[in-house]
PDB file of C-alpha atoms in Angstrom:
ATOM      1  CA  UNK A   1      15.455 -11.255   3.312  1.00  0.00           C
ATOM      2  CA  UNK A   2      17.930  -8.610   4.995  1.00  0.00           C
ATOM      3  CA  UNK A   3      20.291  -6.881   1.776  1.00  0.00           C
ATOM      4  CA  UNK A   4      23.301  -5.534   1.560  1.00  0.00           C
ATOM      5  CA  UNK A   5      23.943  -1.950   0.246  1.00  0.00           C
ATOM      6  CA  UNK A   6      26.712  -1.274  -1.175  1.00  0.00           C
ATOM      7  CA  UNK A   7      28.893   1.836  -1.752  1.00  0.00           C
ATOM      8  CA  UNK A   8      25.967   3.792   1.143  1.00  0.00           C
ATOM      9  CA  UNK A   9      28.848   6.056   1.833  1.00  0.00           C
ATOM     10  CA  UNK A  10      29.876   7.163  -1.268  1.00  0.00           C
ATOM     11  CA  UNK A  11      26.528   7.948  -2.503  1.00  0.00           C
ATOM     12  CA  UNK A  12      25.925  10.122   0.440  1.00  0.00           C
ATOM     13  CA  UNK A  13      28.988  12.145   0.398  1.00  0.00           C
ATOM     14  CA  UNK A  14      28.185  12.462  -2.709  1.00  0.00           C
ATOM     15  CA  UNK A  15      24.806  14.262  -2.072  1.00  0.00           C
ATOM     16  CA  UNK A  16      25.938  15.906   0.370  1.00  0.00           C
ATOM     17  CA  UNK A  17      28.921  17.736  -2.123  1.00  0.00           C
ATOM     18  CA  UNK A  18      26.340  18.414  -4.706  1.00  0.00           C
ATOM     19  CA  UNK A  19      23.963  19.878  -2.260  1.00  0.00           C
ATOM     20  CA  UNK A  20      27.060  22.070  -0.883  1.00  0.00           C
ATOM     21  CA  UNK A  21      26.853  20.954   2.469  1.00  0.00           C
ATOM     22  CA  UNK A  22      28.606  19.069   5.121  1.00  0.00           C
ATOM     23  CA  UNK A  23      26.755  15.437   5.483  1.00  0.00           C
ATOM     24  CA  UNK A  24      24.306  15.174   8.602  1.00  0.00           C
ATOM     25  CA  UNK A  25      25.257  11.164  10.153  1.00  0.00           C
ATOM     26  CA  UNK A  26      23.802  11.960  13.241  1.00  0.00           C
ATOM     27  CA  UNK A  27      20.547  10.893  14.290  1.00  0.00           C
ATOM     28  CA  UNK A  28      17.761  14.127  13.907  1.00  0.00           C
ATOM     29  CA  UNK A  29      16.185  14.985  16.985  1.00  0.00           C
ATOM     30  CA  UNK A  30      12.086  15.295  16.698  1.00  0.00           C
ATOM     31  CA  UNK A  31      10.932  18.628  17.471  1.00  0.00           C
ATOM     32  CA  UNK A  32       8.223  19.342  20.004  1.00  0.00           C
ATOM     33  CA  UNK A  33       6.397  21.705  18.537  1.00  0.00           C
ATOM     34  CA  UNK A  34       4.136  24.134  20.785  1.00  0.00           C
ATOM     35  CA  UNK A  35       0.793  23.424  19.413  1.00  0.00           C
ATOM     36  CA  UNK A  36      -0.589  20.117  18.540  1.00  0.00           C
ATOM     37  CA  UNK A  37      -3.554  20.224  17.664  1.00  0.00           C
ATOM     38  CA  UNK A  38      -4.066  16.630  15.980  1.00  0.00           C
ATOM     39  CA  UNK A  39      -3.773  15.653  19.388  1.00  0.00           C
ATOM     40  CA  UNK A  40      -6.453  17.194  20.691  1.00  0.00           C
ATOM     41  CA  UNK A  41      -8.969  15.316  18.441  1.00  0.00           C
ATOM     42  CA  UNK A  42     -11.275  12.872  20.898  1.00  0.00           C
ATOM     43  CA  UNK A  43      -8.813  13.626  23.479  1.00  0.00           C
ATOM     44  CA  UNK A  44      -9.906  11.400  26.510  1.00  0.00           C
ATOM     45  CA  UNK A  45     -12.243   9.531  24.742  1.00  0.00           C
ATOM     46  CA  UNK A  46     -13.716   6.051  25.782  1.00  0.00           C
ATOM     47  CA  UNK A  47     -14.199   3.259  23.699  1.00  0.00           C
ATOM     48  CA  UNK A  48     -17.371   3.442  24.121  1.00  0.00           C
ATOM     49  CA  UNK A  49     -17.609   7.327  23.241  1.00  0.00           C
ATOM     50  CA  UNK A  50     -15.191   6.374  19.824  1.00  0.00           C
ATOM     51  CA  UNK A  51     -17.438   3.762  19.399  1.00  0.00           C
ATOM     52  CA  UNK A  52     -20.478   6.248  18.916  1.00  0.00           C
ATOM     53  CA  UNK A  53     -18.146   8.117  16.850  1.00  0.00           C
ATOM     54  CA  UNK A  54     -17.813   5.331  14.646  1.00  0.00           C
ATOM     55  CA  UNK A  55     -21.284   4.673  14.145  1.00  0.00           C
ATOM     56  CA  UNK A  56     -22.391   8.140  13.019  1.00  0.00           C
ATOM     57  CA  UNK A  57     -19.660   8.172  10.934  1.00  0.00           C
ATOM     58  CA  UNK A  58     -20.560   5.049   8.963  1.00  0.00           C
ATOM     59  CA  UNK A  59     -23.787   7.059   7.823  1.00  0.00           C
ATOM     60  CA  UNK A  60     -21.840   9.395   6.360  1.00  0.00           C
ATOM     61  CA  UNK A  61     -19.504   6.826   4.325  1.00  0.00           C
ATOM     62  CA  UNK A  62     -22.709   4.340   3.320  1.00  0.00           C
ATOM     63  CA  UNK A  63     -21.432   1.376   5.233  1.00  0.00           C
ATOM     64  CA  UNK A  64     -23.622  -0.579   7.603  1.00  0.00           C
ATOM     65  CA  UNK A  65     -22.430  -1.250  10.993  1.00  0.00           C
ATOM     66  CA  UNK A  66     -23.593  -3.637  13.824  1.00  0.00           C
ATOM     67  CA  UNK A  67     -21.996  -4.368  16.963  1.00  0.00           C
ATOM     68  CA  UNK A  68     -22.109  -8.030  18.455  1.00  0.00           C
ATOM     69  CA  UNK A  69     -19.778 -10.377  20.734  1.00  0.00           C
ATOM     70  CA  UNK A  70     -17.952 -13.056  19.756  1.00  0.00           C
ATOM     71  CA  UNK A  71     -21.043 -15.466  20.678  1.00  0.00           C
ATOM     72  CA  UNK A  72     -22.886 -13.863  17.987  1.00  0.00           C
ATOM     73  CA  UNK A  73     -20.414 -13.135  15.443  1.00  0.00           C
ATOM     74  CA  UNK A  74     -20.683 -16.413  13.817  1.00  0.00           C
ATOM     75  CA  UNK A  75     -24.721 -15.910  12.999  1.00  0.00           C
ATOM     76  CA  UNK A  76     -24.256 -12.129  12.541  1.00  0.00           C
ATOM     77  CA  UNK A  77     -21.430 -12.727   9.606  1.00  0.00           C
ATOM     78  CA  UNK A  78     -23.983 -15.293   7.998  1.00  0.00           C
ATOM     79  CA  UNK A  79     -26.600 -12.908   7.987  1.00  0.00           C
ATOM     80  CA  UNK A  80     -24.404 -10.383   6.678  1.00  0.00           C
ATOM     81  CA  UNK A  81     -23.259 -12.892   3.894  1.00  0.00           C
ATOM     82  CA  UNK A  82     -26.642 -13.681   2.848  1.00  0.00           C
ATOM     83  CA  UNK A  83     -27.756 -10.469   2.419  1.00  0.00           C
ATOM     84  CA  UNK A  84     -25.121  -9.816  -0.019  1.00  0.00           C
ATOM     85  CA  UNK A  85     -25.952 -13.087  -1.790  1.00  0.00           C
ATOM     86  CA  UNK A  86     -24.203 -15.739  -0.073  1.00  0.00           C
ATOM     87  CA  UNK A  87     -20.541 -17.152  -1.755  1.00  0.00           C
ATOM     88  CA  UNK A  88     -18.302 -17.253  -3.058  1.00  0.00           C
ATOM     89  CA  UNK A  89     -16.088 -16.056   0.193  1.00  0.00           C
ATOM     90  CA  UNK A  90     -12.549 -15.274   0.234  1.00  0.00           C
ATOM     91  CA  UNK A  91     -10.768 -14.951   3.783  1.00  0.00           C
ATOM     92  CA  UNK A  92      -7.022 -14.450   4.929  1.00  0.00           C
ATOM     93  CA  UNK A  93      -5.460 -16.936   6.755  1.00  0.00           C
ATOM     94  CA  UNK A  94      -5.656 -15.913  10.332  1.00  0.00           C
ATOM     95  CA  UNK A  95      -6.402 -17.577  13.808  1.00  0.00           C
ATOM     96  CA  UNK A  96      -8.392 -15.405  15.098  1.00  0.00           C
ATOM     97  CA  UNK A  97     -11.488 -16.609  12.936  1.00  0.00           C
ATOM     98  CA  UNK A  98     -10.711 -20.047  15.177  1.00  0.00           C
ATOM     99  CA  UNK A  99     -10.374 -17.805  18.159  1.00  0.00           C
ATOM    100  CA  UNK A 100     -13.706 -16.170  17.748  1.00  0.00           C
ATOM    101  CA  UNK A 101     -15.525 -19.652  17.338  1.00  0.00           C
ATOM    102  CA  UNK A 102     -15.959 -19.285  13.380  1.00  0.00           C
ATOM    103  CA  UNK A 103     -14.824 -23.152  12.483  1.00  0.00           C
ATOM    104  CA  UNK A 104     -17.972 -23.795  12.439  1.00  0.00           C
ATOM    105  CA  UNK A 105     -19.480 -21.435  10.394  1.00  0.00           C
ATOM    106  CA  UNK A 106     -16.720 -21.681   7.716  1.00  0.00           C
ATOM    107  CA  UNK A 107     -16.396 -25.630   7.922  1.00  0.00           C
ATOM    108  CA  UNK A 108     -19.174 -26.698   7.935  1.00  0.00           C
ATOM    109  CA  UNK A 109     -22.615 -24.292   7.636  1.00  0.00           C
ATOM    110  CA  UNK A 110     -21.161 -22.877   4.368  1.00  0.00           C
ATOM    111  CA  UNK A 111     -20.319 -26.065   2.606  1.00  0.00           C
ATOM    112  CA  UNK A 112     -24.181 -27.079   3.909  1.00  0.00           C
ATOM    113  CA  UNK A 113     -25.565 -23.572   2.462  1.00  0.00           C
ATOM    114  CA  UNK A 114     -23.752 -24.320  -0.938  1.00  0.00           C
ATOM    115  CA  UNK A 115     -21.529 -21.597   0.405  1.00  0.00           C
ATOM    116  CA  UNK A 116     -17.984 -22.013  -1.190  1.00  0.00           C
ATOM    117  CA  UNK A 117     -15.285 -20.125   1.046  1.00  0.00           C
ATOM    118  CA  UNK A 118     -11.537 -19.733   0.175  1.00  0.00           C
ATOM    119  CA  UNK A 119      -8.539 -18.949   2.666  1.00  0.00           C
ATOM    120  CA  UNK A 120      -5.691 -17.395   1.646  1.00  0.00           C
ATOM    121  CA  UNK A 121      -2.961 -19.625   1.178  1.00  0.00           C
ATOM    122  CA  UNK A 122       0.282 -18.343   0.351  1.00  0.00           C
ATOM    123  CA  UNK A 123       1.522 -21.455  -1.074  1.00  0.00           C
ATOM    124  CA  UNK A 124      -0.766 -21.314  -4.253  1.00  0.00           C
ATOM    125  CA  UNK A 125       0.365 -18.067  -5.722  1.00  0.00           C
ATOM    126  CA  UNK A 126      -1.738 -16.477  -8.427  1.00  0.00           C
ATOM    127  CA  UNK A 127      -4.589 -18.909  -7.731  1.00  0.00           C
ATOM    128  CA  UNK A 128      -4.994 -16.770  -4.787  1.00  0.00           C
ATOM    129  CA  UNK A 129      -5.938 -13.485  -6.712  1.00  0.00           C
ATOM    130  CA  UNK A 130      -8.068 -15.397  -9.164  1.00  0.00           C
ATOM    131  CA  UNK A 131     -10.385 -16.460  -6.706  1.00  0.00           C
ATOM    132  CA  UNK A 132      -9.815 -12.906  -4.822  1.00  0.00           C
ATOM    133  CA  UNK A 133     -11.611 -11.882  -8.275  1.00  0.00           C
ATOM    134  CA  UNK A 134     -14.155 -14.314  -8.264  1.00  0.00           C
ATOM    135  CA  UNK A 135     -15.542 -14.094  -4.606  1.00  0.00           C
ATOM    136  CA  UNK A 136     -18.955 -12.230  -4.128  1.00  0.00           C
ATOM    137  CA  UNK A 137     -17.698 -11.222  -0.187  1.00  0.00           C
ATOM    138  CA  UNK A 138     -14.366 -10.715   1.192  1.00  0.00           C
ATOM    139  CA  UNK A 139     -13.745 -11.035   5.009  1.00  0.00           C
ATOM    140  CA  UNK A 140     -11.124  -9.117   6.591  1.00  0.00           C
ATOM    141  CA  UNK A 141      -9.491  -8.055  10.038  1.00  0.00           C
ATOM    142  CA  UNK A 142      -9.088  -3.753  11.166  1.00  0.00           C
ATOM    143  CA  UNK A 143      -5.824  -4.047  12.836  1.00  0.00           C
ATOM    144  CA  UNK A 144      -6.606  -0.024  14.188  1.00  0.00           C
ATOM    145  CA  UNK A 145     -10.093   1.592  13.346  1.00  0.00           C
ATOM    146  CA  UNK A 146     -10.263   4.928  13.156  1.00  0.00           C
ATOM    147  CA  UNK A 147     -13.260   6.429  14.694  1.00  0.00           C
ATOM    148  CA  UNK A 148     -12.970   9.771  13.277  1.00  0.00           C
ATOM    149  CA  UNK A 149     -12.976   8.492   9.634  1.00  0.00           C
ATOM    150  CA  UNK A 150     -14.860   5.569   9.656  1.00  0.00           C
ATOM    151  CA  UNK A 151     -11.653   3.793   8.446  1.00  0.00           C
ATOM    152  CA  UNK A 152     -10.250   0.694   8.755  1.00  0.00           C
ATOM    153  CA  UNK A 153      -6.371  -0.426   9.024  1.00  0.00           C
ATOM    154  CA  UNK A 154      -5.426  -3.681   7.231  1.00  0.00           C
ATOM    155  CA  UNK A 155      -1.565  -4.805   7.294  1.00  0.00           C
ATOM    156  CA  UNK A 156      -0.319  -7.164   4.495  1.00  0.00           C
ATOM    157  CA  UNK A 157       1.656 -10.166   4.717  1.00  0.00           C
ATOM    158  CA  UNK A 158       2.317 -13.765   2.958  1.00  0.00           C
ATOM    159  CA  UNK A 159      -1.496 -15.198   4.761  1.00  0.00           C
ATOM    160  CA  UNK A 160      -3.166 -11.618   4.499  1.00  0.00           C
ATOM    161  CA  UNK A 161      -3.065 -10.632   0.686  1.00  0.00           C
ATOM    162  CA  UNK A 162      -3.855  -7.299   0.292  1.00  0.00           C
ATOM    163  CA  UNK A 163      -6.127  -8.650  -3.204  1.00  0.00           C
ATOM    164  CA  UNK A 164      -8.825  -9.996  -0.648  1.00  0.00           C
ATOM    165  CA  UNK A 165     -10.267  -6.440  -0.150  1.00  0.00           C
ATOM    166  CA  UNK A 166     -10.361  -4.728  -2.876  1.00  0.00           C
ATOM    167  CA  UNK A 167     -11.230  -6.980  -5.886  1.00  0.00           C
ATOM    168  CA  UNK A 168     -14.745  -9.297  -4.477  1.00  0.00           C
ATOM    169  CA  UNK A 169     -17.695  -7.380  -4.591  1.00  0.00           C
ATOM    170  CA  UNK A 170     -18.815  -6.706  -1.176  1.00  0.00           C
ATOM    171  CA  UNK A 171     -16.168  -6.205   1.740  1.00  0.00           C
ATOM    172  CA  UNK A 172     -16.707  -7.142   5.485  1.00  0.00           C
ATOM    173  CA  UNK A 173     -14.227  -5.503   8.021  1.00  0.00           C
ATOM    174  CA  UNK A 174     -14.175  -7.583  11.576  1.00  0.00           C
ATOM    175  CA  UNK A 175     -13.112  -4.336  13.783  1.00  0.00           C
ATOM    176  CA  UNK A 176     -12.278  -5.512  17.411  1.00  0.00           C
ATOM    177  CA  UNK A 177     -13.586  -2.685  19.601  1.00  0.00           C
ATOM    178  CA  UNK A 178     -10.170  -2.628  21.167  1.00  0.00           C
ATOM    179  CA  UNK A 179      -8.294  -1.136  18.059  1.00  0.00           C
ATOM    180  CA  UNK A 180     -10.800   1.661  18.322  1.00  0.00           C
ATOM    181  CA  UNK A 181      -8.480   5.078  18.131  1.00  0.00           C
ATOM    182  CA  UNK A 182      -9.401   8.754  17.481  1.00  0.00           C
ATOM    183  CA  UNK A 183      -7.686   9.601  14.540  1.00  0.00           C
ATOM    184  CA  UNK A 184      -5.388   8.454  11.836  1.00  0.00           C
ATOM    185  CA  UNK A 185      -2.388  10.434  14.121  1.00  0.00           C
ATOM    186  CA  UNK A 186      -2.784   7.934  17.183  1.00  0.00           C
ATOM    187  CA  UNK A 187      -3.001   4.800  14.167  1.00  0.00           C
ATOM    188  CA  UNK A 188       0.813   6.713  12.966  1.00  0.00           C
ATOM    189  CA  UNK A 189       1.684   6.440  16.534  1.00  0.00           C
ATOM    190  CA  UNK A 190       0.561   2.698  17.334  1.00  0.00           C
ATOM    191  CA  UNK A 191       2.443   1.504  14.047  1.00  0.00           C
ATOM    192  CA  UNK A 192       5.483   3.760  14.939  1.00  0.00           C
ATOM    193  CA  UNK A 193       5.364   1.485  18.113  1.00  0.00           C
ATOM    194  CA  UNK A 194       5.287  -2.112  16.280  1.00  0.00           C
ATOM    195  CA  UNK A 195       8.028  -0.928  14.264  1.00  0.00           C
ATOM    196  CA  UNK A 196      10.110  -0.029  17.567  1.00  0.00           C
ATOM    197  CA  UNK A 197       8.775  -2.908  18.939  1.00  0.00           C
ATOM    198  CA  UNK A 198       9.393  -5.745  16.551  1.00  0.00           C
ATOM    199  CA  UNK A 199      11.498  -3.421  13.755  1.00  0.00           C
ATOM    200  CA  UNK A 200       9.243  -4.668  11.476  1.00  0.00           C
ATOM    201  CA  UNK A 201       7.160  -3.183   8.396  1.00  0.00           C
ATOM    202  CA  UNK A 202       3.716  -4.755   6.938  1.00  0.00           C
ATOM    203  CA  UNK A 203       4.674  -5.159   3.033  1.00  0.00           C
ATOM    204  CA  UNK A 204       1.427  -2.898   2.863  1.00  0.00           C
ATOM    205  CA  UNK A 205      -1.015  -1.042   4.431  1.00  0.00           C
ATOM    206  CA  UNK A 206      -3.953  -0.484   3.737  1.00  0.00           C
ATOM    207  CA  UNK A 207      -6.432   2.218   4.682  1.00  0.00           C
ATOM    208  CA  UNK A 208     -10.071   1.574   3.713  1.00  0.00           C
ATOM    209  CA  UNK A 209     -12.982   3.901   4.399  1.00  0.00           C
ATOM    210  CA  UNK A 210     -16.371   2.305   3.652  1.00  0.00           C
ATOM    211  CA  UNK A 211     -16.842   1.031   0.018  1.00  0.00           C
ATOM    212  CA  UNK A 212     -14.939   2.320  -3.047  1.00  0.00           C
ATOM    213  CA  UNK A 213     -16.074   5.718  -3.737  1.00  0.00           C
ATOM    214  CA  UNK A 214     -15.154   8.933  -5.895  1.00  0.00           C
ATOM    215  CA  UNK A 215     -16.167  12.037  -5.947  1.00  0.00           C
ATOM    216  CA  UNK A 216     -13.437  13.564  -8.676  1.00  0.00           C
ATOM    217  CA  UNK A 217     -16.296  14.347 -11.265  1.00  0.00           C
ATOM    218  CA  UNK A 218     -18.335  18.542 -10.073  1.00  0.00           C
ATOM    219  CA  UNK A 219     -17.597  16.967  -6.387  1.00  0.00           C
ATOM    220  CA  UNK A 220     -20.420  14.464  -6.675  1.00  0.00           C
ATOM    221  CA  UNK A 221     -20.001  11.282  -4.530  1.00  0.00           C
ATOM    222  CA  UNK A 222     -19.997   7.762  -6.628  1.00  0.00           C
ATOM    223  CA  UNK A 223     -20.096   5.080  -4.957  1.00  0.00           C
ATOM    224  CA  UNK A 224     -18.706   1.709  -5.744  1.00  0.00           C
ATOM    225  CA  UNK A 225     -16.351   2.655  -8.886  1.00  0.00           C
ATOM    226  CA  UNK A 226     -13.106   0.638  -8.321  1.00  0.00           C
ATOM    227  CA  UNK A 227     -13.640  -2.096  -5.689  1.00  0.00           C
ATOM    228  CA  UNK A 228     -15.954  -3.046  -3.093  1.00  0.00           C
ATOM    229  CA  UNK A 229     -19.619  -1.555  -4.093  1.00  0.00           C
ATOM    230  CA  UNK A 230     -21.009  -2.799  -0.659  1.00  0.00           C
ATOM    231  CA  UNK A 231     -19.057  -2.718   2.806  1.00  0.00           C
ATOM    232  CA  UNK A 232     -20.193  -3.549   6.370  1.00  0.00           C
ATOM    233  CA  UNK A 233     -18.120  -3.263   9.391  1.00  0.00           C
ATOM    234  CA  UNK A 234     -18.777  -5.891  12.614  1.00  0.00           C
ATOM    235  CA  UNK A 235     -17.842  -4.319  15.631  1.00  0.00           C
ATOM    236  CA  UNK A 236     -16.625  -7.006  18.145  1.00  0.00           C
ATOM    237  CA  UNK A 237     -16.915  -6.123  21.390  1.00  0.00           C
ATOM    238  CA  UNK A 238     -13.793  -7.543  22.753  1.00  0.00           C
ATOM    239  CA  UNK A 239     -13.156  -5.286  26.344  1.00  0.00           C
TER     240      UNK A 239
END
């Protein structure tokens, strides 16, 4: 829904007179400052090379990583499943499960293996975060992966819930190797671009690295405090 806002002007000036200062309308000009060095980060990198990046860096953030193609993705997500206990599952709503050849899996070996799975449906409100809640596994998308981190990039909307990753127990992350970047700067850049692009904003976004962790308490890691206590990432190799 696109507002109104009323009295902008007025508010401004106002600001602007309590500040003691003129009021700046124009547009601000970026400045290009001389060094950069977030930029220099993986400069030149591969996929392949960000890739390796990624994998080291998933020791370091205990999550488990394998890398398959979409032939295999379907068996390798049931494995992963299982060895977090089976269901219940909880999925957004997106095509791209169909597009990777996961009907199957989701249609029809689950509700064989006693394996209840639940897509996101924006039409049934709360019920949707109560069985969030419920679900042993949640089953997610990275939008942009950052290899540097070991994070992934989730955006929000009315079929992605932002519930579906942080409240089941274990959390997978589908990365395509294609939204592999360096760095959370180039991830600032790409969404810069989609904004530009389609002047749009995800309601949220979401920046997950590994399981839920903490290490507030003498610096000692914890693992698995507020969300997720498991997470495994399933690198697609899409190129």
């Amino acid at each position: 829904m696109t507002g109104t806002i009323q009295n902008r002007d007025k508010f401004l000036n106002q600001l602007a007179n309590r500040l003691d200062r003129p009021r700046k309308s124009t547009s601000i000009v970026r400045p290009k400052w001389k060094f950069q060095p977030q930029l220099e980060v993986l400069k030149g990198a591969s996929q392949d090379e960000l890739l390796d990046v990624l994998l080291e860096q998933c020791k370091v953030i205990h999550t488990s990583i394998t890398v398959t193609d979409s032939q295999d993705l379907s068996s390798k997500i049931n494995e992963v499943v299982s060895g977090y206990g089976g269901g219940p599952v909880v999925t957004w709503k997106d095509e791209r499960f169909s597009q990777w050849g996961l009907d199957s899996l989701f249609k029809h070996e689950w509700p064989k293996q006693n394996i209840d799975l639940f897509e996101w449906d924006p039409g049934k409100g709360e019920e949707n975060i109560t069985k969030a809640e419920q679900a042993n596994v949640a089953i997610t998308i990275s939008e942009i992966t950052l290899a540097e981190s070991g994070t992934v990039v989730l955006f929000s909307d009315k079929n992605k819930g932002r519930t579906v990753s942080f409240l089941p127990a274990a959390y997978i992350a589908l990365v395509p190797k294609s939204t592999l970047v360096p760095r959370i700067t180039q991830a600032a850049q790409k969404m810069r671009e989609i904004h530009q692009k389609t002047g749009h904003v995800a309601s949220c976004i979401n920046f997950i690295t590994g399981p839920s962790n903490s290490a507030d308490i003498e610096l000692n890691l914890v693992v698995g405090v507020h969300g997720p206590v498991k997470a495994s990432y399933i690198v697609i190799n899409d190129l």
